[in-house]
Amino acid sequence: MSEVSVVEGGAEDGAPVPDSDENRRQVLYWRLLARLFDPEEQASLESASVAVVEDIGLPVALLDPATSVDSVVQRHPELAGEFDGLMTPEPDADGGRDRAAEVRRAALASKVLLNVFSTGSGTVTAEQLARWQSDAGWLERALGCRPGELRGGRAGAGGGVGPTGTGVGTPAPDLSKLIPEIGPELGSIEAGLVRRMHLREVLADPALASRLTPSMSLIEQLLRDKNNLSGVALANAKALIRRYVDEVTEVLRTQVEKATVGELDRSVPPKRVFRNLDLDRTIWKNLTNWSPEEERLYVDRLYYRHTSRKTTPQRLIVVVDQSGSMVDSMVNCTILASIFAGLPKVDVHLIAYDTQALDLTPWAHDPFETLLRTQLGGGTDGTVAMALAQPKIAEPRNTVVVWISDFYEWRTDELFESMAAIHRSGAKFIPVGSVTSSGRGSVNPWFREKFKDLGTPVISGHIKKLVRELKTFLT
């Protein structure tokens, strides 16, 4: 290995001298830091890093910022598996450290981190966005997640993430503890890339539009700009929105269906089909028919599981703030409402509002059509939505009202009193501060305290929390 990549000199007498693997790893991470904060090449770090990757048998393409992870893996398919869980390394069974393996992980981790967090400046093309989304998927895999899982709803605020654990004597980087922060950061970067695109020009070209991968950031821009699109551009925009809606719907439907609805109704005889056969109970109830001589169990009665459940008609009223700060929640809740609208004996009503309210109930079963009718942006006046919601509460005991907003209102007292009245009527009132996959969201502290005192604390987190709350009520 080249002497430039090993920095063993300069230690004072008696001071510990780092071994060559520690030096190799530090060279790779110093290069990563230098590249993240200054895109200009540092000649000595670049040459030292080239020497390191060549010495450990990795392709030099790992050091080329213009080469995507996909391209590296296509040329070197044996590396694909190494990216999975790369940044959540398992400790060695003997408690020791494999420093050579840490150097290899450092080279691979540096590639993913640099490609994702160093995005340059200037106009972004459809191909560049698609490449970044693919590289972000590899980062998610490295963190032990599925591609797209961290971005999920793709919401977040700006910032950056750098490598950890670069000092002598520290283990390979484990960024798993930063996953809650990394998800929003990825969403912020993606949103920035979308804003740097000439989106209308891309949509007008079917070839370029086909390279776009739907994401929350992209969908937000499409929904904001849909009234300014026409012809081919509008058709491509609708196709992207539908693709995204279908993908998210599949994920949310799985979450909804994981929990059962209603208590078992034992007054209804179980269906005598094989999938309902209760094998354990059948064996237990027929043990008296066991023949020791023949070593055979004679079954004279089969037992089946009850699957029919008691359900009562329920009304679900979803009120969503469609102001600029709530785009993520608007998309997710529109999709979620459509899923619940498909459940038996659930009557779903959907209202969207900013300074005006819109009753979207006729389209609640179709999130695509619903989103096309929204008008994102503007101020917030929840009282106009309340005027539409209150008349829909015919049977309070069988009604749940889900109100999704950051609750930054200008008629606070009036709105809160009407919400408290819904709660006192016997209806289930669920205030939700955010419905995103990242769980990030800001809620007016005045409303947060008021809801807490009322006994209906604000749900502010992952969309799974809202799914659990609704499944609990719809039983």
Coordinates of C-alpha atoms in Angstrom, one line a residue:
M1 CA 0.0 0.0 0.0
S2 CA 1.2 3.5 -0.7
E3 CA 2.9 5.3 2.2
V4 CA 0.7 8.3 1.7
S5 CA -2.3 6.4 3.0
V6 CA -0.7 5.4 6.3
V7 CA -0.1 8.1 8.8
E8 CA 1.9 6.3 11.5
G9 CA 4.7 8.9 11.9
G10 CA 4.7 11.7 14.5
A11 CA 3.8 9.7 17.6
E12 CA 5.7 10.7 20.7
D13 CA 7.7 8.1 22.6
G14 CA 5.5 5.9 24.6
A15 CA 2.3 7.0 22.8
P16 CA 0.2 4.3 21.2
V17 CA 0.7 4.1 17.4
P18 CA -2.5 3.3 15.5
D19 CA -2.3 0.2 13.2
S20 CA -2.6 0.4 9.5
D21 CA -6.2 -0.5 9.3
E22 CA -7.2 2.3 11.7
N23 CA -5.2 4.7 9.5
R24 CA -6.9 3.4 6.3
R25 CA -10.4 3.9 7.9
Q26 CA -9.6 7.4 9.0
V27 CA -8.3 8.3 5.6
L28 CA -11.6 7.2 4.0
Y29 CA -13.7 9.2 6.6
W30 CA -11.6 12.3 6.4
R31 CA -12.1 12.2 2.6
L32 CA -15.8 11.8 3.1
L33 CA -16.0 14.8 5.5
A34 CA -13.9 16.9 3.2
R35 CA -16.1 16.1 0.2
L36 CA -19.3 16.7 2.2
F37 CA -18.3 20.2 3.2
D38 CA -16.2 21.2 0.2
P39 CA -16.8 19.6 -3.2
E40 CA -13.3 20.4 -4.4
E41 CA -10.9 17.5 -4.4
Q42 CA -8.2 17.3 -1.7
A43 CA -5.4 15.7 -3.7
S44 CA -3.6 14.0 -0.8
L45 CA -6.9 12.5 0.6
E46 CA -8.0 11.4 -2.9
S47 CA -4.8 9.6 -3.7
A48 CA -4.6 8.1 -0.3
S49 CA -8.2 6.8 -0.6
V50 CA -7.5 5.3 -4.0
A51 CA -4.6 3.4 -2.5
V52 CA -6.8 2.2 0.3
V53 CA -9.6 0.8 -1.8
E54 CA -7.2 -0.8 -4.2
D55 CA -5.3 -2.4 -1.3
I56 CA -8.4 -4.0 0.1
G57 CA -9.7 -5.2 -3.2
L58 CA -12.6 -2.8 -3.8
P59 CA -13.3 -1.0 -7.1
V60 CA -12.0 2.6 -7.4
A61 CA -15.5 3.5 -8.8
L62 CA -16.6 3.7 -5.1
L63 CA -14.7 7.0 -4.9
D64 CA -16.3 8.6 -8.0
P65 CA -19.2 10.9 -6.8
A66 CA -20.6 10.8 -10.4
T67 CA -21.1 7.0 -10.3
S68 CA -24.3 5.7 -8.7
V69 CA -24.4 2.8 -6.3
D70 CA -26.5 1.0 -8.9
S71 CA -23.7 1.3 -11.4
V72 CA -21.1 0.0 -9.0
V73 CA -23.3 -3.0 -8.1
Q74 CA -24.1 -3.7 -11.8
R75 CA -20.4 -4.0 -12.5
H76 CA -19.6 -5.8 -9.2
P77 CA -22.7 -7.7 -8.2
E78 CA -20.9 -9.4 -5.4
L79 CA -21.0 -6.1 -3.5
A80 CA -24.9 -5.9 -3.4
G81 CA -25.3 -8.0 -0.3
E82 CA -22.6 -6.1 1.6
F83 CA -24.8 -2.9 1.6
D84 CA -27.6 -4.6 3.4
G85 CA -27.3 -3.7 7.1
L86 CA -24.0 -2.1 6.4
M87 CA -24.4 0.6 9.0
T88 CA -25.9 -1.6 11.7
P89 CA -23.0 -4.0 12.2
E90 CA -23.4 -7.0 14.5
P91 CA -20.8 -7.2 17.3
D92 CA -18.3 -10.0 17.0
A93 CA -19.2 -13.0 19.1
D94 CA -15.9 -12.8 21.0
G95 CA -16.3 -9.1 21.7
G96 CA -13.3 -8.3 19.5
R97 CA -13.0 -6.1 16.4
D98 CA -12.3 -7.0 12.9
R99 CA -10.4 -3.9 11.8
A100 CA -9.9 -5.1 8.2
A101 CA -13.7 -5.6 7.9
E102 CA -14.2 -2.1 9.3
V103 CA -12.1 -0.6 6.6
R104 CA -14.1 -2.3 4.0
R105 CA -17.4 -1.1 5.6
A106 CA -15.9 2.4 5.8
A107 CA -15.3 2.4 2.0
L108 CA -18.8 1.2 1.2
A109 CA -20.5 3.5 3.8
S110 CA -18.6 6.5 2.4
K111 CA -19.9 5.8 -1.0
V112 CA -23.5 5.8 0.0
L113 CA -23.3 8.8 2.4
L114 CA -21.5 10.9 -0.2
N115 CA -23.9 10.1 -3.0
V116 CA -26.9 10.9 -0.8
F117 CA -25.8 13.9 1.2
S118 CA -23.7 15.8 -1.4
T119 CA -26.2 16.9 -4.0
G120 CA -24.4 20.0 -5.5
S121 CA -26.3 22.9 -6.8
G122 CA -28.0 24.1 -9.9
T123 CA -30.8 22.6 -12.0
V124 CA -31.6 19.0 -11.5
T125 CA -32.7 16.6 -14.3
A126 CA -35.2 13.8 -14.1
E127 CA -32.3 11.3 -14.4
Q128 CA -30.4 12.9 -11.5
L129 CA -33.4 12.8 -9.3
A130 CA -34.0 9.1 -10.2
R131 CA -30.3 8.4 -9.4
W132 CA -30.5 10.1 -6.1
Q133 CA -33.7 8.3 -5.1
S134 CA -32.0 5.0 -6.0
D135 CA -28.9 5.9 -3.9
A136 CA -31.2 6.9 -1.0
G137 CA -32.7 3.5 -1.3
W138 CA -29.2 1.9 -0.9
L139 CA -28.7 4.1 2.2
E140 CA -32.0 2.8 3.6
R141 CA -30.9 -0.7 3.0
A142 CA -27.6 0.0 4.7
L143 CA -29.6 1.2 7.8
G144 CA -31.5 -2.1 7.8
C145 CA -34.7 -0.7 6.2
R146 CA -36.4 -1.4 2.9
P147 CA -35.8 1.1 0.1
G148 CA -38.3 4.0 0.5
E149 CA -39.2 3.0 4.1
L150 CA -37.3 5.8 5.9
R151 CA -38.6 8.4 3.5
G152 CA -42.0 6.8 3.7
G153 CA -44.2 9.9 3.7
R154 CA -41.1 11.8 2.6
A155 CA -41.6 14.7 5.1
G156 CA -38.9 16.5 7.0
A157 CA -36.8 19.5 7.7
G158 CA -33.4 20.5 6.3
G159 CA -30.1 19.6 7.7
G160 CA -27.3 17.1 7.1
V161 CA -25.8 13.9 8.5
G162 CA -22.2 13.1 8.6
P163 CA -20.3 9.9 9.6
T164 CA -19.7 8.9 13.2
G165 CA -17.1 6.9 14.9
T166 CA -14.0 8.0 12.9
G167 CA -11.6 8.3 15.7
V168 CA -8.8 5.8 16.6
G169 CA -10.1 2.9 18.7
T170 CA -13.8 3.5 17.8
P171 CA -15.9 0.8 16.0
A172 CA -17.4 1.0 12.6
P173 CA -20.2 3.5 12.2
D174 CA -23.6 2.4 13.5
L175 CA -26.2 5.0 12.4
S176 CA -29.2 3.0 13.4
K177 CA -29.9 5.2 16.4
L178 CA -30.1 8.2 14.0
I179 CA -32.9 6.6 11.9
P180 CA -35.6 8.9 13.3
E181 CA -33.6 11.9 12.3
I182 CA -32.3 10.5 9.0
G183 CA -35.7 9.9 7.5
P184 CA -36.8 13.6 7.6
E185 CA -33.4 14.7 6.4
L186 CA -33.8 12.5 3.3
G187 CA -37.2 13.9 2.7
S188 CA -35.8 17.5 2.9
I189 CA -33.0 16.7 0.5
E190 CA -35.4 15.1 -2.0
A191 CA -37.8 18.1 -1.7
G192 CA -34.9 20.4 -2.5
L193 CA -34.0 18.4 -5.6
V194 CA -37.6 18.5 -6.8
R195 CA -37.7 22.3 -6.4
R196 CA -34.5 22.6 -8.5
M197 CA -36.1 20.8 -11.4
H198 CA -37.8 22.4 -14.3
L199 CA -40.8 20.2 -13.5
R200 CA -43.2 21.4 -16.2
E201 CA -40.6 20.8 -18.9
V202 CA -39.9 17.3 -17.6
L203 CA -43.6 16.5 -17.5
A204 CA -44.1 17.7 -21.1
D205 CA -41.6 15.1 -22.3
P206 CA -42.9 11.5 -21.8
A207 CA -39.4 10.1 -22.0
L208 CA -38.2 12.4 -19.2
A209 CA -41.4 11.9 -17.2
S210 CA -41.0 8.2 -17.3
R211 CA -37.7 8.5 -15.4
L212 CA -39.4 10.1 -12.4
T213 CA -40.0 8.0 -9.3
P214 CA -43.1 9.2 -7.3
S215 CA -42.3 10.6 -3.9
M216 CA -44.1 12.8 -1.4
S217 CA -42.0 15.8 -2.4
L218 CA -42.8 15.2 -6.1
I219 CA -46.5 14.7 -5.4
E220 CA -46.7 17.9 -3.4
Q221 CA -45.2 19.9 -6.3
L222 CA -47.6 18.2 -8.8
L223 CA -50.7 19.0 -6.6
R224 CA -49.6 22.6 -6.2
D225 CA -49.0 23.0 -9.9
K226 CA -51.8 20.8 -11.4
N227 CA -54.0 23.8 -12.4
N228 CA -51.1 25.2 -14.5
L229 CA -50.7 21.9 -16.4
S230 CA -52.5 20.7 -19.5
G231 CA -52.2 18.1 -22.3
V232 CA -49.3 15.7 -22.1
A233 CA -47.9 17.3 -19.0
L234 CA -51.1 17.0 -17.1
A235 CA -51.6 13.4 -18.2
N236 CA -48.0 12.5 -17.0
A237 CA -48.6 14.3 -13.7
K238 CA -51.9 12.4 -13.1
A239 CA -50.1 9.1 -13.9
L240 CA -47.4 9.9 -11.3
I241 CA -49.9 10.8 -8.6
R242 CA -51.9 7.6 -9.3
R243 CA -48.7 5.5 -9.1
Y244 CA -47.8 7.1 -5.7
V245 CA -51.4 6.7 -4.4
D246 CA -51.5 3.0 -5.4
E247 CA -48.1 2.3 -3.7
V248 CA -49.0 4.0 -0.4
T249 CA -52.5 2.5 -0.4
E250 CA -51.1 -1.0 -0.6
V251 CA -48.9 -0.3 2.5
L252 CA -51.6 1.4 4.5
R253 CA -54.2 -1.3 3.6
T254 CA -51.8 -3.9 5.0
Q255 CA -51.5 -2.0 8.3
V256 CA -55.3 -1.6 8.6
E257 CA -55.9 -5.3 7.9
K258 CA -53.4 -6.5 10.4
A259 CA -55.8 -5.8 13.2
T260 CA -59.1 -7.5 13.4
V261 CA -62.4 -5.5 13.6
G262 CA -65.0 -6.3 16.3
E263 CA -65.4 -9.0 19.0
L264 CA -66.1 -12.6 18.0
D265 CA -69.8 -13.2 17.6
R266 CA -70.3 -16.7 19.1
S267 CA -74.0 -16.6 18.4
V268 CA -73.1 -17.2 14.7
P269 CA -72.0 -20.8 14.1
P270 CA -68.5 -21.1 12.6
K271 CA -68.1 -21.9 9.0
R272 CA -67.1 -25.5 8.6
V273 CA -64.2 -25.0 6.2
F274 CA -60.7 -26.3 6.5
R275 CA -59.1 -22.9 7.1
N276 CA -61.3 -22.5 10.3
L277 CA -60.4 -25.9 11.7
D278 CA -59.2 -25.7 15.3
L279 CA -56.8 -28.6 15.2
D280 CA -55.6 -28.2 18.9
R281 CA -59.1 -28.2 20.3
T282 CA -60.1 -31.1 18.0
I283 CA -57.3 -33.3 19.3
W284 CA -57.9 -32.3 22.9
K285 CA -61.6 -33.0 22.8
N286 CA -61.1 -36.4 21.2
L287 CA -58.2 -37.7 23.4
T288 CA -60.7 -40.1 25.1
N289 CA -60.8 -41.9 21.7
W290 CA -57.1 -42.7 21.7
S291 CA -56.3 -46.3 21.1
P292 CA -53.0 -47.4 22.7
E293 CA -53.0 -50.7 20.9
E294 CA -53.4 -49.2 17.5
E295 CA -51.5 -45.9 18.4
R296 CA -54.3 -44.1 16.6
L297 CA -56.7 -41.3 17.6
Y298 CA -60.2 -41.7 16.4
V299 CA -61.9 -38.4 15.8
D300 CA -65.7 -38.3 16.1
R301 CA -66.2 -34.5 16.1
L302 CA -64.4 -31.7 14.5
Y303 CA -64.1 -28.2 16.1
Y304 CA -63.9 -25.0 14.2
R305 CA -62.9 -21.4 15.1
H306 CA -65.4 -18.6 15.2
T307 CA -64.5 -15.9 12.7
S308 CA -67.8 -13.9 12.5
R309 CA -67.5 -10.6 14.4
K310 CA -69.9 -8.3 16.1
T311 CA -70.0 -5.0 14.3
T312 CA -72.2 -2.0 14.5
P313 CA -72.5 0.8 11.9
Q314 CA -69.9 3.4 12.6
R315 CA -69.5 6.9 11.2
L316 CA -65.9 8.1 10.6
I317 CA -65.6 11.9 9.9
V318 CA -62.1 12.9 8.8
V319 CA -61.3 16.6 8.8
V320 CA -58.0 17.5 7.2
D321 CA -56.2 20.9 7.2
Q322 CA -55.0 21.3 3.6
S323 CA -52.9 24.4 4.2
G324 CA -49.3 24.4 3.0
S325 CA -47.8 22.9 6.1
M326 CA -50.0 19.8 6.0
V327 CA -49.5 18.4 2.5
D328 CA -48.1 15.1 3.8
S329 CA -51.0 14.6 6.2
M330 CA -53.5 15.5 3.4
V331 CA -52.1 12.8 1.1
N332 CA -51.9 10.1 3.8
C333 CA -55.3 10.8 5.3
T334 CA -57.0 10.9 2.0
I335 CA -55.6 7.4 1.2
L336 CA -56.4 6.2 4.7
A337 CA -60.0 7.4 4.5
S338 CA -60.5 5.6 1.3
I339 CA -59.3 2.3 2.9
F340 CA -61.7 2.6 5.8
A341 CA -64.5 3.6 3.3
G342 CA -64.0 0.1 1.9
L343 CA -64.7 -1.6 5.3
P344 CA -68.2 -3.0 5.9
K345 CA -70.5 -0.9 8.1
V346 CA -68.1 2.1 8.2
D347 CA -69.6 5.3 6.9
V348 CA -66.7 7.6 6.0
H349 CA -67.0 11.4 5.5
L350 CA -64.0 13.5 4.4
I351 CA -63.7 17.3 4.7
A352 CA -60.7 19.4 3.7
Y353 CA -60.2 23.0 4.6
D354 CA -57.9 26.1 4.7
T355 CA -59.9 29.3 4.9
Q356 CA -62.7 27.5 3.1
A357 CA -64.1 24.0 3.6
L358 CA -64.7 21.4 0.9
D359 CA -66.8 18.3 1.5
L360 CA -65.0 15.5 -0.4
T361 CA -67.2 12.7 0.9
P362 CA -68.5 11.7 -2.6
W363 CA -65.0 10.9 -3.6
A364 CA -63.7 9.5 -0.3
H365 CA -63.5 6.0 -1.8
D366 CA -61.1 7.2 -4.5
P367 CA -58.0 9.0 -3.1
F368 CA -56.7 9.9 -6.6
E369 CA -59.9 11.8 -7.5
T370 CA -60.0 13.3 -4.0
L371 CA -56.4 14.7 -4.3
L372 CA -57.1 16.2 -7.7
R373 CA -59.9 18.2 -6.1
T374 CA -57.8 19.7 -3.3
Q375 CA -56.3 23.2 -3.3
L376 CA -53.2 23.1 -1.2
G377 CA -51.9 26.2 0.5
G378 CA -53.5 29.3 2.0
G379 CA -54.4 30.2 5.6
T380 CA -56.3 28.2 8.2
D381 CA -59.8 28.6 9.6
G382 CA -61.1 25.4 11.3
T383 CA -64.5 27.0 12.1
V384 CA -65.5 26.7 8.4
A385 CA -64.7 22.9 8.5
M386 CA -66.6 22.6 11.8
A387 CA -69.7 24.0 10.2
L388 CA -69.6 21.1 7.8
A389 CA -68.7 18.4 10.3
Q390 CA -71.2 19.1 13.1
P391 CA -74.3 18.3 11.1
K392 CA -72.8 14.9 10.2
I393 CA -72.8 13.7 13.8
A394 CA -76.2 12.1 14.0
E395 CA -75.4 9.3 16.5
P396 CA -72.5 10.6 18.7
R397 CA -71.9 7.2 20.4
N398 CA -71.2 5.6 17.0
T399 CA -69.2 8.5 15.6
V400 CA -65.5 9.3 15.6
V401 CA -64.2 12.6 14.4
V402 CA -60.5 12.7 13.4
W403 CA -59.2 16.2 13.1
I404 CA -55.8 16.5 11.4
S405 CA -54.0 19.9 11.7
D406 CA -51.1 21.7 13.2
F407 CA -53.9 23.8 15.0
Y408 CA -52.3 27.1 14.2
E409 CA -55.7 28.9 14.0
W410 CA -56.8 32.5 14.3
R411 CA -60.1 31.8 16.0
T412 CA -58.7 29.5 18.6
D413 CA -61.3 29.8 21.5
E414 CA -64.3 29.4 19.2
L415 CA -62.9 26.3 17.4
F416 CA -61.8 24.6 20.6
E417 CA -65.2 25.1 22.3
S418 CA -66.9 23.4 19.4
M419 CA -64.4 20.5 19.5
A420 CA -65.0 20.2 23.3
A421 CA -68.7 20.1 22.6
I422 CA -68.2 17.1 20.2
H423 CA -66.2 15.3 22.9
R424 CA -68.9 16.0 25.6
S425 CA -71.7 14.7 23.2
G426 CA -70.3 11.2 23.5
A427 CA -68.6 11.1 20.1
K428 CA -64.9 10.0 19.9
F429 CA -62.8 13.1 19.1
I430 CA -59.2 12.4 18.0
P431 CA -57.0 15.4 17.4
V432 CA -54.0 14.5 15.2
G433 CA -51.0 16.8 14.8
S434 CA -49.3 15.0 11.9
V435 CA -50.0 11.9 9.9
T436 CA -46.7 11.2 8.2
S437 CA -44.3 8.2 8.0
S438 CA -41.6 10.3 9.7
G439 CA -43.8 11.3 12.6
R440 CA -42.5 14.8 12.5
G441 CA -44.9 17.7 12.9
S442 CA -45.4 21.0 14.8
V443 CA -48.5 21.5 16.9
N444 CA -49.8 24.7 18.4
P445 CA -48.8 24.3 22.2
W446 CA -52.0 26.1 23.3
F447 CA -54.2 23.5 21.6
R448 CA -51.9 20.7 22.8
E449 CA -52.4 21.7 26.4
K450 CA -56.2 22.2 25.9
F451 CA -56.7 18.8 24.4
K452 CA -54.6 17.2 27.2
D453 CA -56.8 18.9 29.8
L454 CA -59.9 17.7 27.9
G455 CA -58.7 14.1 28.0
T456 CA -58.1 13.8 24.3
P457 CA -54.3 14.2 23.9
V458 CA -53.0 15.0 20.4
I459 CA -51.7 12.1 18.4
S460 CA -48.5 13.3 16.8
G461 CA -46.4 10.7 15.2
H462 CA -46.4 7.8 12.8
I463 CA -49.5 7.1 10.8
K464 CA -49.6 3.7 12.5
K465 CA -50.7 5.4 15.7
L466 CA -53.8 6.7 14.0
V467 CA -54.5 3.4 12.4
R468 CA -54.4 1.7 15.9
E469 CA -56.7 4.4 17.4
L470 CA -59.3 3.9 14.6
K471 CA -59.1 0.1 14.8
T472 CA -59.7 0.3 18.6
F473 CA -62.9 2.4 18.0
L474 CA -64.2 0.4 15.1
T475 CA -64.8 -2.7 17.2

